[in-house]
PDB file of C-alpha atoms in Angstrom:
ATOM      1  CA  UNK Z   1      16.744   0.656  -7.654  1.00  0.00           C
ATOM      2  CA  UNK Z   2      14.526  -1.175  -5.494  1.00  0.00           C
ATOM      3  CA  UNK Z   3      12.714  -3.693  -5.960  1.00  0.00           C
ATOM      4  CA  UNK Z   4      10.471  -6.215  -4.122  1.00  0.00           C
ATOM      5  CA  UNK Z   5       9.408  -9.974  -5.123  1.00  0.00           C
ATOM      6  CA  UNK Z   6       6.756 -12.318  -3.357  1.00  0.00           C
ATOM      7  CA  UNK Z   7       7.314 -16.086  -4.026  1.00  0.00           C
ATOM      8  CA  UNK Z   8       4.085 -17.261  -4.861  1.00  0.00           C
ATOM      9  CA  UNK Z   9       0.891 -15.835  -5.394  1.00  0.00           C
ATOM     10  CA  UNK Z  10      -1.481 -17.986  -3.519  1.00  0.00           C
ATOM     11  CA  UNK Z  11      -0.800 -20.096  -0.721  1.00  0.00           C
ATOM     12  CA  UNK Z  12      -3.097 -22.248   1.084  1.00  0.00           C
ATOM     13  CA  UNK Z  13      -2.392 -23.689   4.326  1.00  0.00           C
ATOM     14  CA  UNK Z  14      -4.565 -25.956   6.988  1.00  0.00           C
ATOM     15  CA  UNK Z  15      -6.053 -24.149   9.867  1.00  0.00           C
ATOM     16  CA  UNK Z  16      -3.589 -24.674  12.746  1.00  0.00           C
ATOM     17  CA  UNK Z  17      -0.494 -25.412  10.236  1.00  0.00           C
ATOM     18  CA  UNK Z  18       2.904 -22.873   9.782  1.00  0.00           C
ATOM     19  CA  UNK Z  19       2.206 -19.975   7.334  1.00  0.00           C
ATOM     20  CA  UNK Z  20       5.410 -18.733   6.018  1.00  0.00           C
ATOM     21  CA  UNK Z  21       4.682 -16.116   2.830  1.00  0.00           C
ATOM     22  CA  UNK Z  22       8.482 -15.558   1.150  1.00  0.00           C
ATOM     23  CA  UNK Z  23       9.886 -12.279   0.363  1.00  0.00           C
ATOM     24  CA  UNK Z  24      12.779 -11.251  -1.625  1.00  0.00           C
ATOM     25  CA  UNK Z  25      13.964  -7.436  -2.048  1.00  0.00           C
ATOM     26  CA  UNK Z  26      16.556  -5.630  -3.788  1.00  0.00           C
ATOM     27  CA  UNK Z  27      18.085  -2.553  -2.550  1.00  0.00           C
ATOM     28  CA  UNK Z  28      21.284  -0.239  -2.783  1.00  0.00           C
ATOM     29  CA  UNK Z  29      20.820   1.034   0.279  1.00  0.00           C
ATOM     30  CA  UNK Z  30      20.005  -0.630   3.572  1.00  0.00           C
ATOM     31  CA  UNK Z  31      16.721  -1.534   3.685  1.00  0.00           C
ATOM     32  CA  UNK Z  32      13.059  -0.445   5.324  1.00  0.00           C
ATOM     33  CA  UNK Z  33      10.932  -3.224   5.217  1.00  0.00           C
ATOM     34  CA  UNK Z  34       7.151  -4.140   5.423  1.00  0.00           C
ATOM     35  CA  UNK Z  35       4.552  -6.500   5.463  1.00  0.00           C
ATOM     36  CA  UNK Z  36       1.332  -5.030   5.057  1.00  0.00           C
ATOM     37  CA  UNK Z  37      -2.580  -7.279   4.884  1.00  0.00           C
ATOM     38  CA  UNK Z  38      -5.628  -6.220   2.836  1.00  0.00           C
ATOM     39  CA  UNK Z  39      -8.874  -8.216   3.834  1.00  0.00           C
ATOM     40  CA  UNK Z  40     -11.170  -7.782   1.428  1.00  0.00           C
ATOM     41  CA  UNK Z  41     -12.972  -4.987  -0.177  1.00  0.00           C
ATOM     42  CA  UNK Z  42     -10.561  -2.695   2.361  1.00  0.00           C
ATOM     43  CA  UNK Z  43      -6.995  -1.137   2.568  1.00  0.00           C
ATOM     44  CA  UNK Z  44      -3.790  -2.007   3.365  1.00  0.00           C
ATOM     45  CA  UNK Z  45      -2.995  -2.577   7.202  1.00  0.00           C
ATOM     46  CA  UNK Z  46       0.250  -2.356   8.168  1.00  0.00           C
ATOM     47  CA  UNK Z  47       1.180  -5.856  10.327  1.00  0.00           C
ATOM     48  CA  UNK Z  48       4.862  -5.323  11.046  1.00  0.00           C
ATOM     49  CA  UNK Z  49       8.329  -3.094   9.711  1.00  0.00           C
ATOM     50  CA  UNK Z  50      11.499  -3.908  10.002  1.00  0.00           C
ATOM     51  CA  UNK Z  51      13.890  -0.556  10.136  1.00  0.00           C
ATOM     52  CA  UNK Z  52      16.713  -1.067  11.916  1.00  0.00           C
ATOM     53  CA  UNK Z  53      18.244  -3.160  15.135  1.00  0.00           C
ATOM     54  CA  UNK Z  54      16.869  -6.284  16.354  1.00  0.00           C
ATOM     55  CA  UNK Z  55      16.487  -8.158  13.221  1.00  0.00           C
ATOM     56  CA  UNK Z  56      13.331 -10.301  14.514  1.00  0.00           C
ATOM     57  CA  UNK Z  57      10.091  -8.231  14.227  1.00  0.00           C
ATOM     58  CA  UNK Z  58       7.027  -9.186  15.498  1.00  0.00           C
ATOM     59  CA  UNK Z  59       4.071  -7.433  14.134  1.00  0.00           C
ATOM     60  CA  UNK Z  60      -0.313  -7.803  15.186  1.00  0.00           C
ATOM     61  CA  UNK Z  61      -2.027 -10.971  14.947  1.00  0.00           C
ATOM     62  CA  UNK Z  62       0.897 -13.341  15.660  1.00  0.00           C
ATOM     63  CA  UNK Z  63       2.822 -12.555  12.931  1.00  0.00           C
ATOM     64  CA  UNK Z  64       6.475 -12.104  12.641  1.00  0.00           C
ATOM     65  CA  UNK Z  65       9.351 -11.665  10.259  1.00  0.00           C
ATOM     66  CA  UNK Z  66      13.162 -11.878  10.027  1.00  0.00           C
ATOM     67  CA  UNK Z  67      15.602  -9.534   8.188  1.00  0.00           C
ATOM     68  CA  UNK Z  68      18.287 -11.791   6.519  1.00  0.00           C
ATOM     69  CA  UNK Z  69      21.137  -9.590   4.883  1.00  0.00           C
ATOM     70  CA  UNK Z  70      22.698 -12.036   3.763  1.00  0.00           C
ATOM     71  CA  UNK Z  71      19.762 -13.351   1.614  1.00  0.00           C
ATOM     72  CA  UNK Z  72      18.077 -10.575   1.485  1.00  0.00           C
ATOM     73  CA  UNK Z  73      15.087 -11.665   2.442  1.00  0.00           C
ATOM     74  CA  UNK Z  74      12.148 -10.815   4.606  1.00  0.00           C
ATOM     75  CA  UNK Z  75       9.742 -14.265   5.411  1.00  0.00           C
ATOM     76  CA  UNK Z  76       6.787 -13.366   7.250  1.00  0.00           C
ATOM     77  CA  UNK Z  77       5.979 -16.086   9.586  1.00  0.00           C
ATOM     78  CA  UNK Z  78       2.784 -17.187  12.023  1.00  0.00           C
ATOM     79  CA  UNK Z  79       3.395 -20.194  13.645  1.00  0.00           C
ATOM     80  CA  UNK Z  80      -0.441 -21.640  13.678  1.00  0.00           C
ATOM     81  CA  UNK Z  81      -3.019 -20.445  10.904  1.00  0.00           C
ATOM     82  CA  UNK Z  82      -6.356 -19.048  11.705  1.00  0.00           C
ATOM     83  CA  UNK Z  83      -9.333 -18.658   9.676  1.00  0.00           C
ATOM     84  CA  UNK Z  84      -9.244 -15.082  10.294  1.00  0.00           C
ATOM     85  CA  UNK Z  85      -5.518 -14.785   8.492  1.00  0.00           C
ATOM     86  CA  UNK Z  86      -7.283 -15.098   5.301  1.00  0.00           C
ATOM     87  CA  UNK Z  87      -6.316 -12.535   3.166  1.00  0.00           C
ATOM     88  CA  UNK Z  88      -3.844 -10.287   0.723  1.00  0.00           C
ATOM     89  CA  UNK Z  89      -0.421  -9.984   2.357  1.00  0.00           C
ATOM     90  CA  UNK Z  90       2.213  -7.640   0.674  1.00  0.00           C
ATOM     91  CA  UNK Z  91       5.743  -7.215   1.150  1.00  0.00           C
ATOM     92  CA  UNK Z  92       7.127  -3.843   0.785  1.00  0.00           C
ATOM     93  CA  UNK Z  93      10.477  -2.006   0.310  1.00  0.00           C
ATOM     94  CA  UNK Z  94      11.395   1.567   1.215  1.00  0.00           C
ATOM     95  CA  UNK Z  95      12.897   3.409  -1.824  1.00  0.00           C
ATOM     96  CA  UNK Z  96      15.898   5.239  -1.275  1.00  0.00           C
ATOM     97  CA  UNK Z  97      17.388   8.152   1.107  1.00  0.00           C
ATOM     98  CA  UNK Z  98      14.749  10.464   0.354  1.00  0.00           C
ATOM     99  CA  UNK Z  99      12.903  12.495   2.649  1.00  0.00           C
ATOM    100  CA  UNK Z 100       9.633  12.124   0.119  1.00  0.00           C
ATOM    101  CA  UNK Z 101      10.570   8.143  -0.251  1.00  0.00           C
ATOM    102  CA  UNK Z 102       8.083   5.985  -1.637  1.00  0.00           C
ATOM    103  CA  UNK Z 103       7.171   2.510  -1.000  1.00  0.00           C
ATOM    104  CA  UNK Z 104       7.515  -0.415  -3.363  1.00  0.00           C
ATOM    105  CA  UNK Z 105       4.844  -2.995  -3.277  1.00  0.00           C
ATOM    106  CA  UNK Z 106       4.931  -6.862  -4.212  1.00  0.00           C
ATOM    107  CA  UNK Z 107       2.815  -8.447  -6.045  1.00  0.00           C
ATOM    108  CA  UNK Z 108       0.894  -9.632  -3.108  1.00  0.00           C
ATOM    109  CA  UNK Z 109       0.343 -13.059  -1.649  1.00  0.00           C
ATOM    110  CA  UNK Z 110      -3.441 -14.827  -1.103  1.00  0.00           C
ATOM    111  CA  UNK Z 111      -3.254 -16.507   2.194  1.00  0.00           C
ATOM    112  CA  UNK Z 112      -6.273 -18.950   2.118  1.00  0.00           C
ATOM    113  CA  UNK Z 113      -7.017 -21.043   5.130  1.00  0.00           C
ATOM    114  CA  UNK Z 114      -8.744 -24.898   4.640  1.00  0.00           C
ATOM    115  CA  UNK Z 115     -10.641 -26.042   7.723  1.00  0.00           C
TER     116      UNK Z 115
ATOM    117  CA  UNK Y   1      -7.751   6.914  16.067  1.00  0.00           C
ATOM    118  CA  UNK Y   2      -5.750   8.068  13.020  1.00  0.00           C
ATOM    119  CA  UNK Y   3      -7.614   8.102   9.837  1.00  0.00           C
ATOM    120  CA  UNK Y   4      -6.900   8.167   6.390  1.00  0.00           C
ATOM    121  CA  UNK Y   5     -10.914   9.332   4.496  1.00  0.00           C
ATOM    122  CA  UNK Y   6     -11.660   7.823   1.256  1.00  0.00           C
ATOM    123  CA  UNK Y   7     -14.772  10.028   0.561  1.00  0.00           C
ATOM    124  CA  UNK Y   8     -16.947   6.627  -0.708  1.00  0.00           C
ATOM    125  CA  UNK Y   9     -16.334   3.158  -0.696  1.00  0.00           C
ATOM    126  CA  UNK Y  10     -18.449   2.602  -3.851  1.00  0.00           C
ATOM    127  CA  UNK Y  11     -18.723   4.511  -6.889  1.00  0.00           C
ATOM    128  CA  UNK Y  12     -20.229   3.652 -10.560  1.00  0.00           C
ATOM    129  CA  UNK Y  13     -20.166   6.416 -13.080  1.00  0.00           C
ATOM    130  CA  UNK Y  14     -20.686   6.971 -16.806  1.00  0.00           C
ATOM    131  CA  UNK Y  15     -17.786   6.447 -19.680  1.00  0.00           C
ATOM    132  CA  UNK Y  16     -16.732  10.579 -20.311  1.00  0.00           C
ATOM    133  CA  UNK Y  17     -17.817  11.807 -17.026  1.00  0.00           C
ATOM    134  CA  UNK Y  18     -15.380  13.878 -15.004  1.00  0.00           C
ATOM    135  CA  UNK Y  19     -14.549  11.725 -11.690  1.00  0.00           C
ATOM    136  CA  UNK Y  20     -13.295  12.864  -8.206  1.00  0.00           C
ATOM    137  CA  UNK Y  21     -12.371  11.305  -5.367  1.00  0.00           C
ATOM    138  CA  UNK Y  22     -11.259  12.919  -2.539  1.00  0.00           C
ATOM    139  CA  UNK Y  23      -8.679  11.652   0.563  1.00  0.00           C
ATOM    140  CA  UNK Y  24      -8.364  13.320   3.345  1.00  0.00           C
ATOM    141  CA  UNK Y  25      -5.978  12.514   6.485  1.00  0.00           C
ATOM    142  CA  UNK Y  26      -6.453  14.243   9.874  1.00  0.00           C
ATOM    143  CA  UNK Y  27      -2.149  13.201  10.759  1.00  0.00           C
ATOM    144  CA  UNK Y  28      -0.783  16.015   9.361  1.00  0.00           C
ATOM    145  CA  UNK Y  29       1.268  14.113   7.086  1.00  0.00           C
ATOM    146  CA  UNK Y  30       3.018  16.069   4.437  1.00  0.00           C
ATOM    147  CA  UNK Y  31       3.457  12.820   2.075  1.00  0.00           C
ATOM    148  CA  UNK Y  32       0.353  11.731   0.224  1.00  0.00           C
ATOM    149  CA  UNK Y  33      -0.203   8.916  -2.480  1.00  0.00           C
ATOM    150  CA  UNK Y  34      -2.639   7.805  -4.847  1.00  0.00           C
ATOM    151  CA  UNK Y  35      -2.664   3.833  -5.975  1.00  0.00           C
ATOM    152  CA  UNK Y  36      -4.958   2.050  -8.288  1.00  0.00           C
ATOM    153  CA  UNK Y  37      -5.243  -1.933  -7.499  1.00  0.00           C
ATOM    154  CA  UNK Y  38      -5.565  -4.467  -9.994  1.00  0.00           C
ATOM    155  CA  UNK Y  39      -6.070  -7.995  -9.798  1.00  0.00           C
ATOM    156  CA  UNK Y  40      -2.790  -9.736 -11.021  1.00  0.00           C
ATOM    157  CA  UNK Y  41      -1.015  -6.330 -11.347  1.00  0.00           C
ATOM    158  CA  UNK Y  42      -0.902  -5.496  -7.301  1.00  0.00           C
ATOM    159  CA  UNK Y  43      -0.368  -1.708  -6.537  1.00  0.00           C
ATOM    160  CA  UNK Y  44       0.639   0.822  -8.833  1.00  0.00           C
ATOM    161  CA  UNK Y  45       1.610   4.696  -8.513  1.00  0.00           C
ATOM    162  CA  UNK Y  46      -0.682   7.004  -9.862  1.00  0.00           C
ATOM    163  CA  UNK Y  47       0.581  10.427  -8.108  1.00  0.00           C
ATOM    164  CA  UNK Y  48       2.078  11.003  -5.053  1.00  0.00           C
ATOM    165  CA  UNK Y  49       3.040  14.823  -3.200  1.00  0.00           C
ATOM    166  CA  UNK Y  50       5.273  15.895  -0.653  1.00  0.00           C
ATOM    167  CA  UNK Y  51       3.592  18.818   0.235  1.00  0.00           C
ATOM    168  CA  UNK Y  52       1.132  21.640  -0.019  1.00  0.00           C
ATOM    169  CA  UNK Y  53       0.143  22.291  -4.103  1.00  0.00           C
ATOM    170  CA  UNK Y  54       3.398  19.883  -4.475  1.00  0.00           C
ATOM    171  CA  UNK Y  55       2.544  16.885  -6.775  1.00  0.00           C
ATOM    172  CA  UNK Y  56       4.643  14.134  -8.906  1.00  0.00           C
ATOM    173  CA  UNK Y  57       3.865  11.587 -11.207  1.00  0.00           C
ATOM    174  CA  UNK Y  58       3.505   7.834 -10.115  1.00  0.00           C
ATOM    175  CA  UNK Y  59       4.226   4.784 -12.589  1.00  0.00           C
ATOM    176  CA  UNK Y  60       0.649   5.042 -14.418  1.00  0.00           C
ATOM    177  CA  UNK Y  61      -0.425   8.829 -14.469  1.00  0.00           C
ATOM    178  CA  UNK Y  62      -2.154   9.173 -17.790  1.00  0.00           C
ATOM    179  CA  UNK Y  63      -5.802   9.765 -17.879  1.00  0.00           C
ATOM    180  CA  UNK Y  64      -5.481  11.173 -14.053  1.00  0.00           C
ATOM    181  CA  UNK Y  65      -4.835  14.218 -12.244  1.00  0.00           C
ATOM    182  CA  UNK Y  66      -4.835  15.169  -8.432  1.00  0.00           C
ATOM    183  CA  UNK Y  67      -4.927  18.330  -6.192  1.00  0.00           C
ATOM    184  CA  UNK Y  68      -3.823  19.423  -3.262  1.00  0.00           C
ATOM    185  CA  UNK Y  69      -4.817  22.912  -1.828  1.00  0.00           C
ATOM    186  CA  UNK Y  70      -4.394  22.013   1.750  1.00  0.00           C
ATOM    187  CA  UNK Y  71      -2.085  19.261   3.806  1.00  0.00           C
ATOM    188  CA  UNK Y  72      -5.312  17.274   4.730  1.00  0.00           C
ATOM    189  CA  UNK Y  73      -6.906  16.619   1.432  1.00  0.00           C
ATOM    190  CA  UNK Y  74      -5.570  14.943  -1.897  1.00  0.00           C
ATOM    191  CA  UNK Y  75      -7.977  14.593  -4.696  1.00  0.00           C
ATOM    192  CA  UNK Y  76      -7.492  12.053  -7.720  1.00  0.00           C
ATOM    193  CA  UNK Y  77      -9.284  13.485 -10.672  1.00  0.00           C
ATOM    194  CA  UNK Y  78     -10.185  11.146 -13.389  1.00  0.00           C
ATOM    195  CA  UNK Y  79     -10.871  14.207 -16.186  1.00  0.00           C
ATOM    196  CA  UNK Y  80     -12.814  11.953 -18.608  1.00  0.00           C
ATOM    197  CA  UNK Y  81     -13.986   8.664 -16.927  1.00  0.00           C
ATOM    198  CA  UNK Y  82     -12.958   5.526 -19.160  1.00  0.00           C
ATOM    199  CA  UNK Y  83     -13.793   1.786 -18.700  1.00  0.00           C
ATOM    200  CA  UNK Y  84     -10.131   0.638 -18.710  1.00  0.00           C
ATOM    201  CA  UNK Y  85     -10.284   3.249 -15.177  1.00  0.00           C
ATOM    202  CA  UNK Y  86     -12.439   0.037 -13.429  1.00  0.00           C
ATOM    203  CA  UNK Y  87     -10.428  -0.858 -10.439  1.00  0.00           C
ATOM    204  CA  UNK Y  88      -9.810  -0.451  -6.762  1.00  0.00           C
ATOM    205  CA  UNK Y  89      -8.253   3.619  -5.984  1.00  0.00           C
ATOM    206  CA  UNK Y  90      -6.149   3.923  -3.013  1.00  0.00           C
ATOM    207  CA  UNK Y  91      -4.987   6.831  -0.625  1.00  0.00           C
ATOM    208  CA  UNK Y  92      -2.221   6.529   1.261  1.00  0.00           C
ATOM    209  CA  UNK Y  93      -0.158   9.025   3.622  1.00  0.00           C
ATOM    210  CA  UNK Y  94       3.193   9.180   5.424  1.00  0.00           C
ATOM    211  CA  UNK Y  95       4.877  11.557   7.470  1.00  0.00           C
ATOM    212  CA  UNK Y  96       7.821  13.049   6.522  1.00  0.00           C
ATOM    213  CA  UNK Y  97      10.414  11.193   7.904  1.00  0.00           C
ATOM    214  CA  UNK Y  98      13.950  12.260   6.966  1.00  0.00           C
ATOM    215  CA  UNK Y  99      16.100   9.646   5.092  1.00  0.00           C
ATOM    216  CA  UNK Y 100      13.720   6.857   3.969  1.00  0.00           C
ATOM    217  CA  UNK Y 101      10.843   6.041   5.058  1.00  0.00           C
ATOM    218  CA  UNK Y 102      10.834   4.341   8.138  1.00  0.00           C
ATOM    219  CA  UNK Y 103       7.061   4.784   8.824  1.00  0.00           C
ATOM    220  CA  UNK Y 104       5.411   3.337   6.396  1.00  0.00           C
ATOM    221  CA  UNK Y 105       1.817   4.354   4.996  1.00  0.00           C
ATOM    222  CA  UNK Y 106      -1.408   4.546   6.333  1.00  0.00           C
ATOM    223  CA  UNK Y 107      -4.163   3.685   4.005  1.00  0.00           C
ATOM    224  CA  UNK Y 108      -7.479   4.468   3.304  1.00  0.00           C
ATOM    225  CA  UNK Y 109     -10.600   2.037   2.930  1.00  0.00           C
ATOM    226  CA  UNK Y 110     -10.351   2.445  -0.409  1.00  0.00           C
ATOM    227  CA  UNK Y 111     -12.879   3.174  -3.119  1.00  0.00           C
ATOM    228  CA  UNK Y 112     -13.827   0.375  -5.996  1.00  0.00           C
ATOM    229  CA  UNK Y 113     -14.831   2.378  -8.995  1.00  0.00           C
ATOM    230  CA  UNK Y 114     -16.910   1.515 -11.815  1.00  0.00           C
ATOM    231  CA  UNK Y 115     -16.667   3.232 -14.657  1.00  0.00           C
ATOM    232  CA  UNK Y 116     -19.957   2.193 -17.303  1.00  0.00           C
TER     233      UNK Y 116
END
C-alpha cells in the first residue's frame, strides 16, 4: 500500500532563508508524486508532480523537488523564502495501477515565514 | 480557466438538517472526490466515483452520501447534519488517466461548514 509521511508539521523559516519541507513515501509500485499548497480558507493548488524522467521537477513560485529512489523521498525545495510562501504544503502519493487511482495525502506541513 | 465549483464557500446549518453541497467541474473529468479537512488529521476520503451514477466509499463515509447523475456534478449529502460534521469539505476531480494517476487533482475552493 501506499503511503505518504511529512517530517514535521510546522516549519518556520526567515524571509530570504532555504525552505526545504521533507517527504517520505512508500510505494509498491513506482511512484507519482506531488506537492500540492493550500493558502488559507482555499483549496489545494497543485505546485509541482513528479511522474516519470528527469528526476528534478520544478513546479510555480520557485519551488522545486527531487525524486530520490533510493531514499524514497521527495524534498520540496525554494531556495529564498517569501512572505507570500506562507502556507499548508502537502505531499502526495499516487495509489496504485489503477485507472480510477486515488491520491494519498500527508499530513501537511505549515510553512510560516518571520520577517 | 479550468474550474472545479464548490457551490458556497460558507455554510452554517442546524444539528438534524439534511445538508448538500454540490461540485461541479466544467473538465470533463470522469474521476471525482469528496474530502473533509481537519486540523491535525489533514485530508480524508469521504467518497470518490469514476464515472456517471458510479460511486465508492472513501476512508470516513458514515453519516454521508453523494450523487452523481451527470459527469459535471458530484453532490456530498450530509442526510442528518451533526456537530462532529464541522470541518472544511473538499471537491476534487481528475481525468481518467490510464495506469495511475499521473495528473493529479484539481480542487475546489472549498466549503467550511458549520453544523449548530
Amino acid at each position: 500500500a501506499q503511503s505518504v509521511t511529512q517530517l514535521g508539521s510546522h516549519v518556520s523559516v526567515s524571509e530570504g532563508a532555504l525552505v526545504l519541507l521533507r517527504c517520505n513515501y512508500s510505494s509498491s509500485v513506482p511512484p507519482y508524486l506531488f506537492w500540492y499548497v493550500q493558502y488559507p480558507n482555499q483549496g489545494l493548488q497543485l505546485l509541482l508532480k513528479y511522474t516519470t524522467g528527469a528526476t528534478l521537477v520544478k513546479g510555480i513560485n520557485g519551488f522545486e523537488a527531487e525524486f530520490k529512489k533510493s531514499e524514497t523521498s521527495f524534498h520540496l525545495t525554494k531556495p529564498s523564502a517569501h512572505m507570500s510562501d506562507a502556507a499548508e504544503y502537502f505531499c502526495a502519493v499516487s495509489a496504485g495501477y489503477s485507472s480510477a487511482s486515488k491520491i494519498i495525502f500527508g499530513s501537511g506541513t505549515r510553512l510560516s515565514i518571520r520577517p | 480557466d479550468v474550474k472545479v465549483t464548490q457551490s458556497s464557500r460558507y455554510l452554517v446549518k442546524r444539528t438534524g438538517e439534511k445538508v448538500f453541497l454540490e461540485c461541479v467541474q466544467d473538465m470533463d473529468h470522469e474521476n471525482m472526490f469528496w474530502y473533509r479537512q481537519d486540523p491535525g488529521l489533514g485530508l480524508r476520503l469521504i467518497y470518490f466515483s469514476y464515472d456517471v451514477k458510479m460511486k465508492e466509499k472513501g476512508d470516513i463515509p458514515e453519516g454521508y452520501s453523494v450523487s452523481r447523475e451527470k459527469k459535471e456534478r458530484f453532490s456530498l449529502i450530509l442526510e442528518s447534519a451533526s456537530t462532529n460534521q464541522t470541518s472544511m469539505y473538499l471537491c476534487a476531480s481528475s481525468p481518467r488517466t490510464g495506469m495511475g494517476n499521473t495528473y493529479g487533482y484539481t480542487f475546489g475552493s472549498g466549503t467550511r461548514l458549520t453544523v449548530v
